[in-house]
C-alpha atoms as one frame of an Amber mdcrd trajectory, in Angstrom:
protein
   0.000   0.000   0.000   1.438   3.249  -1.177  -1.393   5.875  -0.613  -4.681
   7.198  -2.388  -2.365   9.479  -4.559  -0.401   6.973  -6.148  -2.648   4.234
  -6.975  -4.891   7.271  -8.325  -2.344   8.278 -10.498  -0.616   5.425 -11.724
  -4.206   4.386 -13.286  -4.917   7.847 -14.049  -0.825   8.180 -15.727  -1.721
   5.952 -18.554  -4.282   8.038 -20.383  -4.575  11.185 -22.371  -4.245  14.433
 -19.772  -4.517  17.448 -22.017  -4.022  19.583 -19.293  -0.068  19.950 -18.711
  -0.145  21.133 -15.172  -2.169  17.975 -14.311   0.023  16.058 -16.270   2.563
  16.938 -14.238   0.984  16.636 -10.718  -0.350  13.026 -12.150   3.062  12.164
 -13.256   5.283  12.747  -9.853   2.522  11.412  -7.821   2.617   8.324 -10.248
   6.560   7.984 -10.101   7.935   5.800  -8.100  10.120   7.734  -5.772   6.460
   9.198  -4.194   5.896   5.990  -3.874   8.877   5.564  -1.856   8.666   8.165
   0.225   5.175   7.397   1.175   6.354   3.482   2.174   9.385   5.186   3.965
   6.968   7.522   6.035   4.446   5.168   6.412   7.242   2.320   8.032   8.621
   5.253  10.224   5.337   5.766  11.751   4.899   1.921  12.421   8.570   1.335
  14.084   8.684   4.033  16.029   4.802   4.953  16.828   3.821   3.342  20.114
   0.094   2.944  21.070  -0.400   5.822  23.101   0.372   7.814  20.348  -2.611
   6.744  18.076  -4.873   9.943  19.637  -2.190  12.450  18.638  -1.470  11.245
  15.368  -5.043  10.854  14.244  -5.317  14.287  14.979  -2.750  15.542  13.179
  -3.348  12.757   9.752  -7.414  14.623  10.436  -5.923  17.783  10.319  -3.572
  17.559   7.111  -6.385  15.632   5.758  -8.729  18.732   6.342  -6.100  21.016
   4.754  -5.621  18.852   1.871  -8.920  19.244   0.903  -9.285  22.693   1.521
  -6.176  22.991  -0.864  -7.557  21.413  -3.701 -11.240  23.036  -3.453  -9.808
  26.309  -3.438  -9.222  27.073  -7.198 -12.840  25.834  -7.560 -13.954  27.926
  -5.276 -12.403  30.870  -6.893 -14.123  29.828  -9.914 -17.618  30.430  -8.470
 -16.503  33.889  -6.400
């Protein structure tokens, strides 16, 4: 398991993307040094998390999970202003 973006975008990676600033942010999150990263992060959490920390950092993966959103509504949100 290497994360929502990736397997997104490595299916999304092999078809026609006219637009070239989504072709880019398709293509790194389809390369496989994301990929990487995201098994790297994901293997640091599970060494060196212990169980008391589960509360803290479900906060914090709800929090960046909030502002990821809130990221990628934004430009449609300016659309509609």
């Amino acid at each position: 398991e290497t994360g929502m973006y990736w397997m997104w975008c490595s299916r999304a990676a092999s078809h026609e993307i006219a637009d070239p600033h989504i072709r880019r942010w398709v293509d790194m999150h389809a390369d496989e040094a994301f990929a990487a990263q995201a098994r790297w992060l994901k293997n640091v959490l599970d060494t060196h998390a212990e169980p008391e920390d589960l509360t803290r950092l479900s906060a914090i993966f709800g929090r960046v999970t909030e502002l990821e959103i809130a990221f990628h509504d934004a430009p449609l949100a300016a659309q509609t202003e």
